[in-house]
Amino acid sequence: MTQTPVPPVHWKLVVDALDPHTQADFWAAALHYEVEDNSALVERLLGAGVLPGEATVEHHGRPAFRDLIAVRHPEDPFDKDSGTGLGRRLLFQRVPETKTVKNRIHLDLHPGEGLRAREVARLTALGASVLREVNEPGGSWVVMADPEGNEFCVQ
């Protein structure tokens, strides 16, 4: 008896944020991703009366959800009716509290051989900060923090 293959699980990484739109802008620039444009969906929901106006904000000149926004890889597919990415995504959701402890999960960025210093400078200019440089027998990298203090590494 042949088993039906099970497709891989679709996923997105969700990041808690005080200001999801600022975080989305930072990470879109950091990763060369695109901020998702959900304005058509937001307008449909507003028009149908199922989304109150106070649940929206204007972001980059278009309506957006107030409490969440995502960035997606520019080459990945997305739903044209909602603007929602169907591939590699980071979703930023508003939470009331600031970050207080070390991340349990983080991104490692790999800019390419010999490009680490330039990438660290670029990310710093975008609003990240350098926490420390690590040089160990197994490798070296720079530990950085995004504008809200979430750690990530540049290899």
PDB file of C-alpha atoms in Angstrom:
ATOM      1  CA  MET A   1       0.000   0.000   0.000  1.00  0.00           C
ATOM      2  CA  THR A   2       1.435   3.375  -1.035  1.00  0.00           C
ATOM      3  CA  GLN A   3       1.167   6.278   1.386  1.00  0.00           C
ATOM      4  CA  THR A   4       0.118   9.658   0.103  1.00  0.00           C
ATOM      5  CA  PRO A   5       3.032  12.100   0.427  1.00  0.00           C
ATOM      6  CA  VAL A   6       2.529  14.800   3.005  1.00  0.00           C
ATOM      7  CA  PRO A   7       3.487  18.276   1.796  1.00  0.00           C
ATOM      8  CA  PRO A   8       5.941  20.320   3.864  1.00  0.00           C
ATOM      9  CA  VAL A   9       4.470  22.591   6.506  1.00  0.00           C
ATOM     10  CA  HIS A  10       4.212  26.248   5.503  1.00  0.00           C
ATOM     11  CA  TRP A  11       5.517  28.553   8.231  1.00  0.00           C
ATOM     12  CA  LYS A  12       6.420  32.141   9.073  1.00  0.00           C
ATOM     13  CA  LEU A  13       8.541  33.517  11.886  1.00  0.00           C
ATOM     14  CA  VAL A  14       6.499  35.782  14.187  1.00  0.00           C
ATOM     15  CA  VAL A  15       8.281  38.522  16.125  1.00  0.00           C
ATOM     16  CA  ASP A  16       6.693  40.430  19.012  1.00  0.00           C
ATOM     17  CA  ALA A  17       7.178  44.193  18.675  1.00  0.00           C
ATOM     18  CA  LEU A  18       6.227  47.456  20.331  1.00  0.00           C
ATOM     19  CA  ASP A  19       6.140  49.098  16.902  1.00  0.00           C
ATOM     20  CA  PRO A  20       5.572  46.427  14.254  1.00  0.00           C
ATOM     21  CA  HIS A  21       5.723  48.855  11.312  1.00  0.00           C
ATOM     22  CA  THR A  22       9.127  50.249  12.274  1.00  0.00           C
ATOM     23  CA  GLN A  23      10.409  46.718  12.827  1.00  0.00           C
ATOM     24  CA  ALA A  24       9.046  45.625   9.441  1.00  0.00           C
ATOM     25  CA  ASP A  25      10.769  48.560   7.742  1.00  0.00           C
ATOM     26  CA  PHE A  26      14.079  47.726   9.460  1.00  0.00           C
ATOM     27  CA  TRP A  27      13.966  44.011   8.601  1.00  0.00           C
ATOM     28  CA  ALA A  28      12.780  44.617   5.034  1.00  0.00           C
ATOM     29  CA  ALA A  29      15.820  46.849   4.512  1.00  0.00           C
ATOM     30  CA  ALA A  30      18.137  44.497   6.420  1.00  0.00           C
ATOM     31  CA  LEU A  31      17.135  41.414   4.414  1.00  0.00           C
ATOM     32  CA  HIS A  32      16.343  43.158   1.110  1.00  0.00           C
ATOM     33  CA  TYR A  33      12.773  41.893   1.555  1.00  0.00           C
ATOM     34  CA  GLU A  34       9.522  43.716   0.787  1.00  0.00           C
ATOM     35  CA  VAL A  35       7.000  45.010   3.297  1.00  0.00           C
ATOM     36  CA  GLU A  36       3.755  43.284   2.439  1.00  0.00           C
ATOM     37  CA  ASP A  37       1.029  45.516   0.992  1.00  0.00           C
ATOM     38  CA  ASN A  38      -2.222  44.339   2.568  1.00  0.00           C
ATOM     39  CA  SER A  39      -4.071  47.561   1.695  1.00  0.00           C
ATOM     40  CA  ALA A  40      -6.592  45.897  -0.659  1.00  0.00           C
ATOM     41  CA  LEU A  41      -7.526  43.416   2.079  1.00  0.00           C
ATOM     42  CA  VAL A  42      -7.714  46.153   4.721  1.00  0.00           C
ATOM     43  CA  GLU A  43      -9.960  48.259   2.466  1.00  0.00           C
ATOM     44  CA  ARG A  44     -12.247  45.270   1.759  1.00  0.00           C
ATOM     45  CA  LEU A  45     -12.555  44.506   5.479  1.00  0.00           C
ATOM     46  CA  LEU A  46     -13.227  48.153   6.316  1.00  0.00           C
ATOM     47  CA  GLY A  47     -15.834  48.366   3.541  1.00  0.00           C
ATOM     48  CA  ALA A  48     -17.572  45.217   4.782  1.00  0.00           C
ATOM     49  CA  GLY A  49     -17.709  46.652   8.298  1.00  0.00           C
ATOM     50  CA  VAL A  50     -15.781  43.744   9.830  1.00  0.00           C
ATOM     51  CA  LEU A  51     -12.648  45.769  10.649  1.00  0.00           C
ATOM     52  CA  PRO A  52     -12.994  48.933  12.737  1.00  0.00           C
ATOM     53  CA  GLY A  53     -11.060  51.994  11.571  1.00  0.00           C
ATOM     54  CA  GLU A  54      -9.087  52.109  14.826  1.00  0.00           C
ATOM     55  CA  ALA A  55      -7.598  48.708  13.930  1.00  0.00           C
ATOM     56  CA  THR A  56      -5.788  50.330  10.988  1.00  0.00           C
ATOM     57  CA  VAL A  57      -2.995  52.847  10.402  1.00  0.00           C
ATOM     58  CA  GLU A  58      -1.505  54.467   7.344  1.00  0.00           C
ATOM     59  CA  HIS A  59       1.861  52.963   6.456  1.00  0.00           C
ATOM     60  CA  HIS A  60       3.816  54.164   3.447  1.00  0.00           C
ATOM     61  CA  GLY A  61       0.752  56.047   2.226  1.00  0.00           C
ATOM     62  CA  ARG A  62      -1.636  53.115   2.287  1.00  0.00           C
ATOM     63  CA  PRO A  63      -3.960  51.514   4.859  1.00  0.00           C
ATOM     64  CA  ALA A  64      -2.451  48.733   6.958  1.00  0.00           C
ATOM     65  CA  PHE A  65      -3.378  46.658   9.965  1.00  0.00           C
ATOM     66  CA  ARG A  66      -2.459  48.525  13.160  1.00  0.00           C
ATOM     67  CA  ASP A  67      -1.128  45.567  15.105  1.00  0.00           C
ATOM     68  CA  LEU A  68       0.644  43.400  12.534  1.00  0.00           C
ATOM     69  CA  ILE A  69       2.627  43.628   9.353  1.00  0.00           C
ATOM     70  CA  ALA A  70       4.900  41.233   7.515  1.00  0.00           C
ATOM     71  CA  VAL A  71       7.897  41.293   5.220  1.00  0.00           C
ATOM     72  CA  ARG A  72       8.485  38.716   2.505  1.00  0.00           C
ATOM     73  CA  HIS A  73      11.186  37.584   0.153  1.00  0.00           C
ATOM     74  CA  PRO A  74      10.709  39.521  -3.108  1.00  0.00           C
ATOM     75  CA  GLU A  75      10.983  36.408  -5.294  1.00  0.00           C
ATOM     76  CA  ASP A  76       8.463  34.334  -3.349  1.00  0.00           C
ATOM     77  CA  PRO A  77       4.820  34.041  -4.414  1.00  0.00           C
ATOM     78  CA  PHE A  78       2.104  36.042  -2.716  1.00  0.00           C
ATOM     79  CA  ASP A  79      -1.676  36.199  -2.775  1.00  0.00           C
ATOM     80  CA  LYS A  80      -2.550  39.102  -5.069  1.00  0.00           C
ATOM     81  CA  ASP A  81      -5.962  39.629  -3.389  1.00  0.00           C
ATOM     82  CA  SER A  82      -4.562  40.054   0.123  1.00  0.00           C
ATOM     83  CA  GLY A  83      -0.885  40.880  -0.421  1.00  0.00           C
ATOM     84  CA  THR A  84       0.029  38.040   1.942  1.00  0.00           C
ATOM     85  CA  GLY A  85       3.274  36.235   1.186  1.00  0.00           C
ATOM     86  CA  LEU A  86       3.191  32.509   0.520  1.00  0.00           C
ATOM     87  CA  GLY A  87       6.884  31.846   1.131  1.00  0.00           C
ATOM     88  CA  ARG A  88       9.636  33.168   3.367  1.00  0.00           C
ATOM     89  CA  ARG A  89       8.123  35.729   5.752  1.00  0.00           C
ATOM     90  CA  LEU A  90       8.635  37.546   9.025  1.00  0.00           C
ATOM     91  CA  LEU A  91       5.445  38.751  10.732  1.00  0.00           C
ATOM     92  CA  PHE A  92       5.673  41.503  13.338  1.00  0.00           C
ATOM     93  CA  GLN A  93       2.845  41.650  15.870  1.00  0.00           C
ATOM     94  CA  ARG A  94       2.231  44.376  18.423  1.00  0.00           C
ATOM     95  CA  VAL A  95       2.648  43.474  22.092  1.00  0.00           C
ATOM     96  CA  PRO A  96       2.412  45.870  25.057  1.00  0.00           C
ATOM     97  CA  GLU A  97       5.675  44.934  26.781  1.00  0.00           C
ATOM     98  CA  THR A  98       9.293  45.584  25.839  1.00  0.00           C
ATOM     99  CA  LYS A  99      11.786  42.809  25.277  1.00  0.00           C
ATOM    100  CA  THR A 100      13.305  41.816  28.622  1.00  0.00           C
ATOM    101  CA  VAL A 101      15.383  38.663  28.137  1.00  0.00           C
ATOM    102  CA  LYS A 102      17.655  37.081  25.542  1.00  0.00           C
ATOM    103  CA  ASN A 103      15.965  35.702  22.431  1.00  0.00           C
ATOM    104  CA  ARG A 104      15.358  31.955  22.374  1.00  0.00           C
ATOM    105  CA  ILE A 105      15.516  32.054  18.565  1.00  0.00           C
ATOM    106  CA  HIS A 106      17.359  34.442  16.265  1.00  0.00           C
ATOM    107  CA  LEU A 107      18.340  35.018  12.663  1.00  0.00           C
ATOM    108  CA  ASP A 108      21.843  34.471  11.327  1.00  0.00           C
ATOM    109  CA  LEU A 109      22.593  36.671   8.330  1.00  0.00           C
ATOM    110  CA  HIS A 110      25.148  35.495   5.789  1.00  0.00           C
ATOM    111  CA  PRO A 111      26.143  38.438   3.554  1.00  0.00           C
ATOM    112  CA  GLY A 112      28.927  36.511   1.778  1.00  0.00           C
ATOM    113  CA  GLU A 113      32.648  35.933   2.075  1.00  0.00           C
ATOM    114  CA  GLY A 114      34.538  39.072   3.102  1.00  0.00           C
ATOM    115  CA  LEU A 115      31.393  41.217   3.360  1.00  0.00           C
ATOM    116  CA  ARG A 116      30.718  41.059   7.113  1.00  0.00           C
ATOM    117  CA  ALA A 117      32.209  44.453   8.046  1.00  0.00           C
ATOM    118  CA  ARG A 118      30.334  46.224   5.251  1.00  0.00           C
ATOM    119  CA  GLU A 119      27.082  44.495   6.237  1.00  0.00           C
ATOM    120  CA  VAL A 120      27.517  45.374   9.919  1.00  0.00           C
ATOM    121  CA  ALA A 121      28.065  49.026   8.939  1.00  0.00           C
ATOM    122  CA  ARG A 122      24.958  48.972   6.711  1.00  0.00           C
ATOM    123  CA  LEU A 123      22.808  47.418   9.437  1.00  0.00           C
ATOM    124  CA  THR A 124      24.123  49.894  12.007  1.00  0.00           C
ATOM    125  CA  ALA A 125      23.127  52.741   9.683  1.00  0.00           C
ATOM    126  CA  LEU A 126      19.619  51.208   9.510  1.00  0.00           C
ATOM    127  CA  GLY A 127      19.309  51.351  13.314  1.00  0.00           C
ATOM    128  CA  ALA A 128      20.881  48.122  14.574  1.00  0.00           C
ATOM    129  CA  SER A 129      23.582  48.074  17.217  1.00  0.00           C
ATOM    130  CA  VAL A 130      26.638  45.895  17.704  1.00  0.00           C
ATOM    131  CA  LEU A 131      26.488  43.915  20.943  1.00  0.00           C
ATOM    132  CA  ARG A 132      29.765  42.014  20.616  1.00  0.00           C
ATOM    133  CA  GLU A 133      32.177  40.381  18.221  1.00  0.00           C
ATOM    134  CA  VAL A 134      32.775  36.661  18.644  1.00  0.00           C
ATOM    135  CA  ASN A 135      35.968  34.890  17.583  1.00  0.00           C
ATOM    136  CA  GLU A 136      36.038  31.199  18.443  1.00  0.00           C
ATOM    137  CA  PRO A 137      37.835  28.181  17.005  1.00  0.00           C
ATOM    138  CA  GLY A 138      34.589  27.228  15.227  1.00  0.00           C
ATOM    139  CA  GLY A 139      34.168  30.605  13.538  1.00  0.00           C
ATOM    140  CA  SER A 140      33.598  34.285  13.998  1.00  0.00           C
ATOM    141  CA  TRP A 141      30.535  36.509  13.799  1.00  0.00           C
ATOM    142  CA  VAL A 142      29.079  39.748  15.091  1.00  0.00           C
ATOM    143  CA  VAL A 143      26.139  39.700  17.501  1.00  0.00           C
ATOM    144  CA  MET A 144      23.838  42.633  16.811  1.00  0.00           C
ATOM    145  CA  ALA A 145      20.453  43.903  18.017  1.00  0.00           C
ATOM    146  CA  ASP A 146      17.634  45.315  15.916  1.00  0.00           C
ATOM    147  CA  PRO A 147      15.986  48.631  16.925  1.00  0.00           C
ATOM    148  CA  GLU A 148      13.882  46.886  19.605  1.00  0.00           C
ATOM    149  CA  GLY A 149      16.785  44.876  21.024  1.00  0.00           C
ATOM    150  CA  ASN A 150      16.196  41.506  19.325  1.00  0.00           C
ATOM    151  CA  GLU A 151      19.531  39.755  18.846  1.00  0.00           C
ATOM    152  CA  PHE A 152      20.731  38.463  15.505  1.00  0.00           C
ATOM    153  CA  CYS A 153      24.125  37.467  14.136  1.00  0.00           C
ATOM    154  CA  VAL A 154      26.094  38.460  11.074  1.00  0.00           C
ATOM    155  CA  GLN A 155      28.386  35.658   9.924  1.00  0.00           C
TER     156      GLN A 155
END
